[in-house]
């Protein structure tokens, strides 16, 4: 035990919580409202509007859902119906997407092609299948061309599906905390700054990092207890390289559900749109343990940093050389140790694919609009169907990143398993809906197209790239009909 830990230990014994007084966490953001389904129905009104909200100890002008950043937390059970009355009070079109949910992608459901114009009120209605996996999903705008701006202005919220995983005794006895990670770039008036063209190309980042709208919030972990820490990257472009300093933590779930067993982690890479569930046993000397994000190079840092210097722009994590705080975990009063979950669930391997397709991610130049982000040489066109697949089949998609920066590939409606990286089998069996593909690397994902027919999208979840064309349309067909 070092001096710091000893001091923390002795104050803990004296019954005084050792909470470092951090000026920026004094004015704390109000907690996001929780809306839970009742008797099989989640009925909620959501309004998108520009408002002043407390953020990380100051006041910011942000785009909000129900005047909250992050937006209200929605919680359902498998088999529930979701009915959202959505009003757009922004001065630009928007819409809603339910990221990671295996639900109908058409009509009034999780339809990314809908536009909700200013002052319009519309309904979103869909059913959560009875066999839907439990997990941390989320909702955010998906109006092509404005997605990065709207998320960077604050629009995002949790969408939790409860299920058998939550009823594992060990997880039931754990304290649960969900942290929505967002980054912001605000001017002195607390308004979101317009990114420089270079930052838009790179993918906008801000140097204000928040967890649930707070800077470096303090979480409490009972000595001998368990903390289930669920993390969502709701930033448009920033990749978090997370570490819990001097403390073990275990990965128990990824985007699409639980793993087979807890897996010890050192660092956790969380690219935009990804989620992880971490289990933290309170078995270390009592004290304060910082959760930090370490510098991460998402490609050609030197070249881009050089350009940023010349343009005097804000390049977010590019300039990051030190760990930055996300949250801190303080040990609290002792508690009888709960069970440790030796096993969690099963992640059944998918059958061999009937079709294998390649998706090449690269950049191009359009003489009129400038930089373009391309998939298989083409920029997004909402009139064009890029891929047709048959429901009931399994496909391998080989995502080939030929560009000098990372791209995070995301598919709507059906989750997938990463089966290989750079041709080498992927050891971790897990359900995912986003896979980060580092510069010049390749990832192979295996997808079972199930149940839902209709058109939806796949895209880079670095949202400036999506807005600038790195998106395609997949049409799911039922050949038996
Ligand atoms: Cu979270 Cu199509 O996105
Ligand atoms: Cu999505
Ligand atoms: Cu990208």
PDB file of N, CA and C and ligand atoms in Angstrom, residues 97-101 110 112 138 140 142 273 275 410-413 433-434 456-457 459 461, ligand 2:
ATOM      1  N   UNK A  97     -32.800   7.006 -34.478  1.00  0.00           N
ATOM      2  CA  UNK A  97     -32.336   5.653 -34.782  1.00  0.00           C
ATOM      3  C   UNK A  97     -32.107   4.934 -33.459  1.00  0.00           C
ATOM      4  N   UNK A  98     -32.437   3.640 -33.438  1.00  0.00           N
ATOM      5  CA  UNK A  98     -32.305   2.847 -32.228  1.00  0.00           C
ATOM      6  C   UNK A  98     -31.144   1.880 -32.452  1.00  0.00           C
ATOM      7  N   UNK A  99     -29.980   2.334 -32.043  1.00  0.00           N
ATOM      8  CA  UNK A  99     -28.723   1.691 -32.406  1.00  0.00           C
ATOM      9  C   UNK A  99     -28.573   0.339 -31.708  1.00  0.00           C
ATOM     10  N   UNK A 100     -28.419  -0.710 -32.540  1.00  0.00           N
ATOM     11  CA  UNK A 100     -28.143  -2.045 -32.010  1.00  0.00           C
ATOM     12  C   UNK A 100     -29.373  -2.893 -31.794  1.00  0.00           C
ATOM     13  N   UNK A 101     -30.555  -2.286 -31.839  1.00  0.00           N
ATOM     14  CA  UNK A 101     -31.762  -3.080 -31.613  1.00  0.00           C
ATOM     15  C   UNK A 101     -32.080  -3.928 -32.838  1.00  0.00           C
ATOM     16  N   UNK A 110     -37.626   1.533 -36.819  1.00  0.00           N
ATOM     17  CA  UNK A 110     -36.250   2.055 -36.771  1.00  0.00           C
ATOM     18  C   UNK A 110     -35.790   2.403 -38.186  1.00  0.00           C
ATOM     19  N   UNK A 112     -34.088   4.616 -40.816  1.00  0.00           N
ATOM     20  CA  UNK A 112     -33.095   5.706 -40.876  1.00  0.00           C
ATOM     21  C   UNK A 112     -33.335   6.669 -42.036  1.00  0.00           C
ATOM     22  N   UNK A 138     -28.738   2.173 -27.713  1.00  0.00           N
ATOM     23  CA  UNK A 138     -28.900   3.627 -27.546  1.00  0.00           C
ATOM     24  C   UNK A 138     -29.651   4.229 -28.713  1.00  0.00           C
ATOM     25  N   UNK A 140     -30.128   7.843 -31.182  1.00  0.00           N
ATOM     26  CA  UNK A 140     -29.470   9.085 -31.606  1.00  0.00           C
ATOM     27  C   UNK A 140     -30.026   9.482 -32.971  1.00  0.00           C
ATOM     28  N   UNK A 142     -30.185  10.354 -37.002  1.00  0.00           N
ATOM     29  CA  UNK A 142     -29.576   9.672 -38.149  1.00  0.00           C
ATOM     30  C   UNK A 142     -29.934  10.352 -39.459  1.00  0.00           C
ATOM     31  N   UNK A 273     -19.974   4.548 -30.995  1.00  0.00           N
ATOM     32  CA  UNK A 273     -21.114   3.652 -31.081  1.00  0.00           C
ATOM     33  C   UNK A 273     -20.965   2.385 -30.259  1.00  0.00           C
ATOM     34  N   UNK A 275     -20.236  -0.254 -27.086  1.00  0.00           N
ATOM     35  CA  UNK A 275     -20.519  -0.334 -25.654  1.00  0.00           C
ATOM     36  C   UNK A 275     -19.739  -1.495 -25.046  1.00  0.00           C
ATOM     37  N   UNK A 410     -20.299  -0.100 -38.893  1.00  0.00           N
ATOM     38  CA  UNK A 410     -21.539  -0.401 -38.160  1.00  0.00           C
ATOM     39  C   UNK A 410     -22.619  -0.856 -39.126  1.00  0.00           C
ATOM     40  N   UNK A 411     -23.379  -1.863 -38.705  1.00  0.00           N
ATOM     41  CA  UNK A 411     -24.518  -2.350 -39.482  1.00  0.00           C
ATOM     42  C   UNK A 411     -25.776  -2.257 -38.620  1.00  0.00           C
ATOM     43  N   UNK A 412     -26.866  -1.782 -39.210  1.00  0.00           N
ATOM     44  CA  UNK A 412     -28.146  -1.711 -38.502  1.00  0.00           C
ATOM     45  C   UNK A 412     -28.847  -3.078 -38.496  1.00  0.00           C
ATOM     46  N   UNK A 413     -29.784  -3.237 -37.589  1.00  0.00           N
ATOM     47  CA  UNK A 413     -30.784  -4.316 -37.536  1.00  0.00           C
ATOM     48  C   UNK A 413     -30.262  -5.685 -37.098  1.00  0.00           C
ATOM     49  N   UNK A 433     -22.087  -4.797 -32.874  1.00  0.00           N
ATOM     50  CA  UNK A 433     -22.711  -4.103 -34.003  1.00  0.00           C
ATOM     51  C   UNK A 433     -21.828  -3.008 -34.567  1.00  0.00           C
ATOM     52  N   UNK A 434     -20.680  -2.763 -33.921  1.00  0.00           N
ATOM     53  CA  UNK A 434     -19.668  -1.854 -34.468  1.00  0.00           C
ATOM     54  C   UNK A 434     -18.338  -2.584 -34.367  1.00  0.00           C
ATOM     55  N   UNK A 456     -32.020  -1.002 -45.024  1.00  0.00           N
ATOM     56  CA  UNK A 456     -31.398  -0.247 -43.941  1.00  0.00           C
ATOM     57  C   UNK A 456     -29.972   0.095 -44.359  1.00  0.00           C
ATOM     58  N   UNK A 457     -29.146   0.543 -43.425  1.00  0.00           N
ATOM     59  CA  UNK A 457     -27.816   1.048 -43.800  1.00  0.00           C
ATOM     60  C   UNK A 457     -26.699   0.400 -42.991  1.00  0.00           C
ATOM     61  N   UNK A 459     -22.506   1.713 -42.206  1.00  0.00           N
ATOM     62  CA  UNK A 459     -21.717   2.941 -42.376  1.00  0.00           C
ATOM     63  C   UNK A 459     -20.579   3.017 -41.388  1.00  0.00           C
ATOM     64  N   UNK A 461     -19.071   4.652 -38.237  1.00  0.00           N
ATOM     65  CA  UNK A 461     -19.681   5.360 -37.114  1.00  0.00           C
ATOM     66  C   UNK A 461     -18.849   6.555 -36.658  1.00  0.00           C
TER      67      UNK A 461
HETATM   68 CU1  LIG B   2     -27.078   1.954 -35.654  1.00  0.00          CU
END
